[in-house]
Amino acid sequence: MQALLNVILPVFIVLGFGYLAVWRNWFSQAGVDGVMVFTQKFAIPCLLFNAMANLDLGQSFEWRLLSSFYIGALSGFALGVWGARYLFSRDWQDAIAIGFCCLFSNSLLLGLPITERAYGSGALTANFAIIALHSPFCYGVGITAMEIAKARESGGRASFFKVLKAMFSNAMIVGITLGLIVNLLNVELPEPLGEAIALIARAALPAALFGLGGILVQYRPQGDLRVALYVCVISLTIHPMITFALSFATGISVEATRSAVITAAMAPGVNAYIFANMYGRGQRVAASAVLIATGISIVTAWIWLTVLP
């Protein structure tokens, strides 16, 4: 109970305040859109740039950590696609959009602050290693699968360059890439520039949580409830269970296990809806799943914090 009160609730109170502010018209939807543009295109890329620039690459990108998390994520994607196609009789493009909801956990806006509050900022090294690959990996899988499905239906071939363009137009991937270059080349930034980037980065998580709450106001459950609940089960239970089992089997450290499992146990991120909207497929399921799973994750995150050592 102490973990619920001290770790999880502050995160969801900030998120809930953003929801309440927009719902009660204390803060406009246009203002929330501006906050999200600031966080997703500037503040979070600065946060990821700093993390990558200062990451111990030899220690952080540990294959057992990454395989535990991403095998779980791929399993979730496969189960999501299979269930949408064969249990709920959706076409392949809808099934891939629904599978993407099971693939893309909210590693940044929920996983990062909950891990930080539970175990301190020093426990985030494994989180940043996962996050560094998260968007490239998930968008790579989702876009490639969707382009193949579209090409099969139209009788053409999937475009490799379209996949790359979609991935590297994402500001967060640019921030990760630039931080990695600075790290590899051992570049030392001028102190005023480094401090400015750090100032922007410190605004990232609270602003993003507030903005996420405001964004969720417009994502009301709109049908397809059974499919959305199926996504919730995979995202909140199956993915973290697979990650936990693999972490235990491969013998990674307790700290890495915590980060991997908590990140895996997060609700689908807003990117799940962005992906669905980008292709015009499965938007109702994605919106409902993001909203419902985010609410349920208050309880499931507490359970995982209790289970983890």
Short mmCIF file of N, CA, C and O in Angstrom, two decimals, residues 211-274:
data_model
loop_
_atom_site.label_atom_id
_atom_site.label_comp_id
_atom_site.label_asym_id
_atom_site.label_seq_id
_atom_site.Cartn_x
_atom_site.Cartn_y
_atom_site.Cartn_z
N GLY A 211 0.13 16.64 -20.10
CA GLY A 211 -0.40 16.63 -21.47
C GLY A 211 -1.09 15.33 -21.82
O GLY A 211 -2.13 15.33 -22.49
N LEU A 212 -0.53 14.20 -21.36
CA LEU A 212 -1.15 12.90 -21.62
C LEU A 212 -2.55 12.85 -21.02
O LEU A 212 -3.49 12.35 -21.64
N GLY A 213 -2.69 13.37 -19.79
CA GLY A 213 -4.01 13.42 -19.18
C GLY A 213 -5.00 14.22 -20.02
O GLY A 213 -6.15 13.82 -20.22
N GLY A 214 -4.55 15.38 -20.53
CA GLY A 214 -5.41 16.20 -21.38
C GLY A 214 -5.76 15.52 -22.68
O GLY A 214 -6.89 15.62 -23.18
N ILE A 215 -4.81 14.79 -23.25
CA ILE A 215 -5.05 14.07 -24.51
C ILE A 215 -6.09 12.98 -24.31
O ILE A 215 -6.95 12.74 -25.17
N LEU A 216 -6.06 12.29 -23.14
CA LEU A 216 -6.97 11.17 -22.90
C LEU A 216 -8.43 11.59 -22.84
O LEU A 216 -9.32 10.75 -22.99
N VAL A 217 -8.70 12.89 -22.62
CA VAL A 217 -10.09 13.36 -22.59
C VAL A 217 -10.80 13.04 -23.90
O VAL A 217 -11.98 12.69 -23.93
N GLN A 218 -10.07 13.15 -25.02
CA GLN A 218 -10.72 12.94 -26.31
C GLN A 218 -10.76 11.47 -26.73
O GLN A 218 -11.33 11.13 -27.75
N TYR A 219 -10.13 10.58 -25.92
CA TYR A 219 -10.11 9.15 -26.26
C TYR A 219 -11.13 8.42 -25.41
O TYR A 219 -10.79 7.78 -24.42
N ARG A 220 -12.39 8.54 -25.77
CA ARG A 220 -13.43 7.86 -25.01
C ARG A 220 -13.65 6.46 -25.59
O ARG A 220 -13.55 6.29 -26.81
N PRO A 221 -13.99 5.49 -24.73
CA PRO A 221 -14.33 4.16 -25.27
C PRO A 221 -15.47 4.28 -26.28
O PRO A 221 -16.50 4.85 -25.99
N GLN A 222 -15.26 3.76 -27.48
CA GLN A 222 -16.22 3.95 -28.56
C GLN A 222 -16.57 2.64 -29.24
O GLN A 222 -16.63 2.54 -30.45
N GLY A 223 -16.79 1.61 -28.47
CA GLY A 223 -17.08 0.32 -29.07
C GLY A 223 -15.84 -0.55 -29.11
O GLY A 223 -14.77 -0.18 -28.64
N ASP A 224 -16.01 -1.73 -29.70
CA ASP A 224 -14.91 -2.70 -29.77
C ASP A 224 -14.33 -2.99 -28.39
O ASP A 224 -13.11 -3.17 -28.23
N LEU A 225 -15.20 -3.03 -27.38
CA LEU A 225 -14.72 -3.15 -26.00
C LEU A 225 -14.01 -4.48 -25.76
O LEU A 225 -12.98 -4.53 -25.07
N ARG A 226 -14.50 -5.56 -26.37
CA ARG A 226 -13.86 -6.86 -26.16
C ARG A 226 -12.44 -6.87 -26.71
O ARG A 226 -11.53 -7.42 -26.09
N VAL A 227 -12.25 -6.25 -27.87
CA VAL A 227 -10.91 -6.20 -28.47
C VAL A 227 -9.99 -5.33 -27.60
O VAL A 227 -8.83 -5.68 -27.35
N ALA A 228 -10.51 -4.20 -27.11
CA ALA A 228 -9.71 -3.31 -26.26
C ALA A 228 -9.30 -4.01 -24.98
O ALA A 228 -8.15 -3.87 -24.52
N LEU A 229 -10.21 -4.78 -24.38
CA LEU A 229 -9.87 -5.52 -23.16
C LEU A 229 -8.85 -6.61 -23.44
O LEU A 229 -7.98 -6.90 -22.61
N TYR A 230 -8.93 -7.22 -24.62
CA TYR A 230 -7.93 -8.22 -25.03
C TYR A 230 -6.55 -7.57 -25.09
O TYR A 230 -5.55 -8.14 -24.61
N VAL A 231 -6.47 -6.36 -25.65
CA VAL A 231 -5.21 -5.61 -25.70
C VAL A 231 -4.71 -5.32 -24.28
O VAL A 231 -3.51 -5.46 -24.00
N CYS A 232 -5.62 -4.94 -23.39
CA CYS A 232 -5.24 -4.64 -22.00
C CYS A 232 -4.62 -5.86 -21.32
O CYS A 232 -3.62 -5.74 -20.60
N VAL A 233 -5.21 -7.04 -21.53
CA VAL A 233 -4.68 -8.26 -20.91
C VAL A 233 -3.26 -8.54 -21.39
O VAL A 233 -2.37 -8.84 -20.59
N ILE A 234 -3.04 -8.41 -22.69
CA ILE A 234 -1.71 -8.68 -23.23
C ILE A 234 -0.71 -7.65 -22.72
O ILE A 234 0.39 -7.99 -22.27
N SER A 235 -1.09 -6.37 -22.78
CA SER A 235 -0.16 -5.29 -22.41
C SER A 235 0.19 -5.31 -20.92
O SER A 235 1.35 -5.11 -20.55
N LEU A 236 -0.81 -5.52 -20.08
CA LEU A 236 -0.61 -5.35 -18.64
C LEU A 236 -0.21 -6.64 -17.93
O LEU A 236 0.30 -6.57 -16.79
N THR A 237 -0.41 -7.81 -18.57
CA THR A 237 -0.08 -9.06 -17.89
C THR A 237 0.86 -9.96 -18.70
O THR A 237 1.90 -10.39 -18.18
N ILE A 238 0.53 -10.22 -19.97
CA ILE A 238 1.32 -11.19 -20.75
C ILE A 238 2.73 -10.68 -21.01
O ILE A 238 3.72 -11.39 -20.78
N HIS A 239 2.84 -9.44 -21.50
CA HIS A 239 4.17 -8.88 -21.79
C HIS A 239 5.06 -8.86 -20.54
O HIS A 239 6.19 -9.38 -20.58
N PRO A 240 4.60 -8.30 -19.40
CA PRO A 240 5.49 -8.31 -18.23
C PRO A 240 5.78 -9.71 -17.68
O PRO A 240 6.87 -9.96 -17.16
N MET A 241 4.82 -10.64 -17.81
CA MET A 241 5.08 -12.00 -17.33
C MET A 241 6.18 -12.67 -18.15
O MET A 241 7.06 -13.34 -17.59
N ILE A 242 6.14 -12.49 -19.48
CA ILE A 242 7.19 -13.07 -20.33
C ILE A 242 8.53 -12.42 -20.00
O ILE A 242 9.56 -13.10 -19.88
N THR A 243 8.54 -11.10 -19.85
CA THR A 243 9.78 -10.38 -19.52
C THR A 243 10.33 -10.82 -18.18
O THR A 243 11.54 -11.03 -18.02
N PHE A 244 9.45 -10.98 -17.19
CA PHE A 244 9.89 -11.41 -15.87
C PHE A 244 10.48 -12.81 -15.92
O PHE A 244 11.55 -13.07 -15.34
N ALA A 245 9.82 -13.71 -16.64
CA ALA A 245 10.32 -15.09 -16.74
C ALA A 245 11.67 -15.15 -17.45
O ALA A 245 12.58 -15.85 -17.00
N LEU A 246 11.83 -14.39 -18.52
CA LEU A 246 13.09 -14.38 -19.25
C LEU A 246 14.20 -13.71 -18.44
O LEU A 246 15.36 -14.15 -18.49
N SER A 247 13.85 -12.66 -17.71
CA SER A 247 14.84 -12.00 -16.86
C SER A 247 15.36 -12.96 -15.79
O SER A 247 16.56 -13.03 -15.51
N PHE A 248 14.44 -13.71 -15.21
CA PHE A 248 14.82 -14.70 -14.19
C PHE A 248 15.66 -15.80 -14.81
O PHE A 248 16.68 -16.22 -14.25
N ALA A 249 15.24 -16.28 -15.99
CA ALA A 249 15.94 -17.40 -16.64
C ALA A 249 17.35 -17.02 -17.08
O ALA A 249 18.27 -17.84 -17.03
N THR A 250 17.53 -15.77 -17.54
CA THR A 250 18.85 -15.36 -18.04
C THR A 250 19.74 -14.81 -16.93
O THR A 250 20.93 -14.57 -17.17
N GLY A 251 19.18 -14.58 -15.75
CA GLY A 251 20.00 -14.18 -14.61
C GLY A 251 20.49 -12.75 -14.65
O GLY A 251 21.58 -12.45 -14.15
N ILE A 252 19.70 -11.83 -15.21
CA ILE A 252 20.12 -10.43 -15.18
C ILE A 252 19.94 -9.87 -13.78
O ILE A 252 19.27 -10.45 -12.93
N SER A 253 20.53 -8.71 -13.52
CA SER A 253 20.54 -8.13 -12.18
C SER A 253 19.13 -7.76 -11.74
O SER A 253 18.22 -7.59 -12.56
N VAL A 254 18.97 -7.63 -10.43
CA VAL A 254 17.68 -7.22 -9.87
C VAL A 254 17.28 -5.86 -10.42
O VAL A 254 16.11 -5.63 -10.78
N GLU A 255 18.24 -4.93 -10.51
CA GLU A 255 17.94 -3.58 -10.99
C GLU A 255 17.43 -3.61 -12.43
O GLU A 255 16.44 -2.95 -12.77
N ALA A 256 18.09 -4.39 -13.28
CA ALA A 256 17.67 -4.48 -14.68
C ALA A 256 16.31 -5.17 -14.80
O ALA A 256 15.47 -4.78 -15.62
N THR A 257 16.08 -6.19 -13.97
CA THR A 257 14.79 -6.88 -13.97
C THR A 257 13.65 -5.92 -13.62
O THR A 257 12.60 -5.91 -14.27
N ARG A 258 13.87 -5.11 -12.59
CA ARG A 258 12.85 -4.13 -12.20
C ARG A 258 12.49 -3.22 -13.36
O ARG A 258 11.31 -3.02 -13.70
N SER A 259 13.51 -2.63 -13.99
CA SER A 259 13.27 -1.69 -15.07
C SER A 259 12.56 -2.36 -16.24
O SER A 259 11.61 -1.80 -16.81
N ALA A 260 13.00 -3.56 -16.61
CA ALA A 260 12.42 -4.26 -17.75
C ALA A 260 10.96 -4.61 -17.48
O ALA A 260 10.09 -4.40 -18.35
N VAL A 261 10.68 -5.16 -16.31
CA VAL A 261 9.31 -5.62 -16.01
C VAL A 261 8.36 -4.45 -15.84
O VAL A 261 7.23 -4.47 -16.36
N ILE A 262 8.78 -3.40 -15.12
CA ILE A 262 7.91 -2.24 -14.94
C ILE A 262 7.61 -1.59 -16.28
O ILE A 262 6.46 -1.21 -16.58
N THR A 263 8.62 -1.47 -17.15
CA THR A 263 8.40 -0.89 -18.47
C THR A 263 7.45 -1.76 -19.28
O THR A 263 6.54 -1.26 -19.96
N ALA A 264 7.63 -3.08 -19.21
CA ALA A 264 6.76 -4.00 -19.95
C ALA A 264 5.32 -3.96 -19.44
O ALA A 264 4.38 -4.21 -20.20
N ALA A 265 5.15 -3.62 -18.16
CA ALA A 265 3.81 -3.66 -17.54
C ALA A 265 3.00 -2.39 -17.76
O ALA A 265 1.88 -2.29 -17.27
N MET A 266 3.55 -1.43 -18.49
CA MET A 266 2.83 -0.17 -18.70
C MET A 266 1.76 -0.31 -19.77
O MET A 266 1.84 -1.15 -20.67
N ALA A 267 0.76 0.55 -19.69
CA ALA A 267 -0.33 0.58 -20.67
C ALA A 267 0.21 0.97 -22.05
O ALA A 267 1.31 1.53 -22.15
N PRO A 268 -0.53 0.67 -23.12
CA PRO A 268 -0.12 1.16 -24.44
C PRO A 268 0.04 2.68 -24.43
O PRO A 268 -0.75 3.39 -23.81
N GLY A 269 1.09 3.17 -25.08
CA GLY A 269 1.33 4.61 -25.15
C GLY A 269 0.46 5.28 -26.19
O GLY A 269 -0.19 4.62 -27.02
N VAL A 270 0.44 6.61 -26.15
CA VAL A 270 -0.33 7.38 -27.13
C VAL A 270 0.15 7.08 -28.55
O VAL A 270 -0.61 7.19 -29.51
N ASN A 271 1.42 6.64 -28.69
CA ASN A 271 1.92 6.27 -30.01
C ASN A 271 1.10 5.14 -30.64
O ASN A 271 1.08 5.01 -31.87
N ALA A 272 0.45 4.32 -29.81
CA ALA A 272 -0.42 3.27 -30.35
C ALA A 272 -1.57 3.90 -31.14
O ALA A 272 -1.93 3.41 -32.23
N TYR A 273 -2.14 4.98 -30.61
CA TYR A 273 -3.20 5.67 -31.32
C TYR A 273 -2.65 6.42 -32.53
O TYR A 273 -3.27 6.45 -33.60
N ILE A 274 -1.46 7.03 -32.37
CA ILE A 274 -0.85 7.75 -33.48
C ILE A 274 -0.61 6.81 -34.67
O ILE A 274 -0.87 7.15 -35.82
#
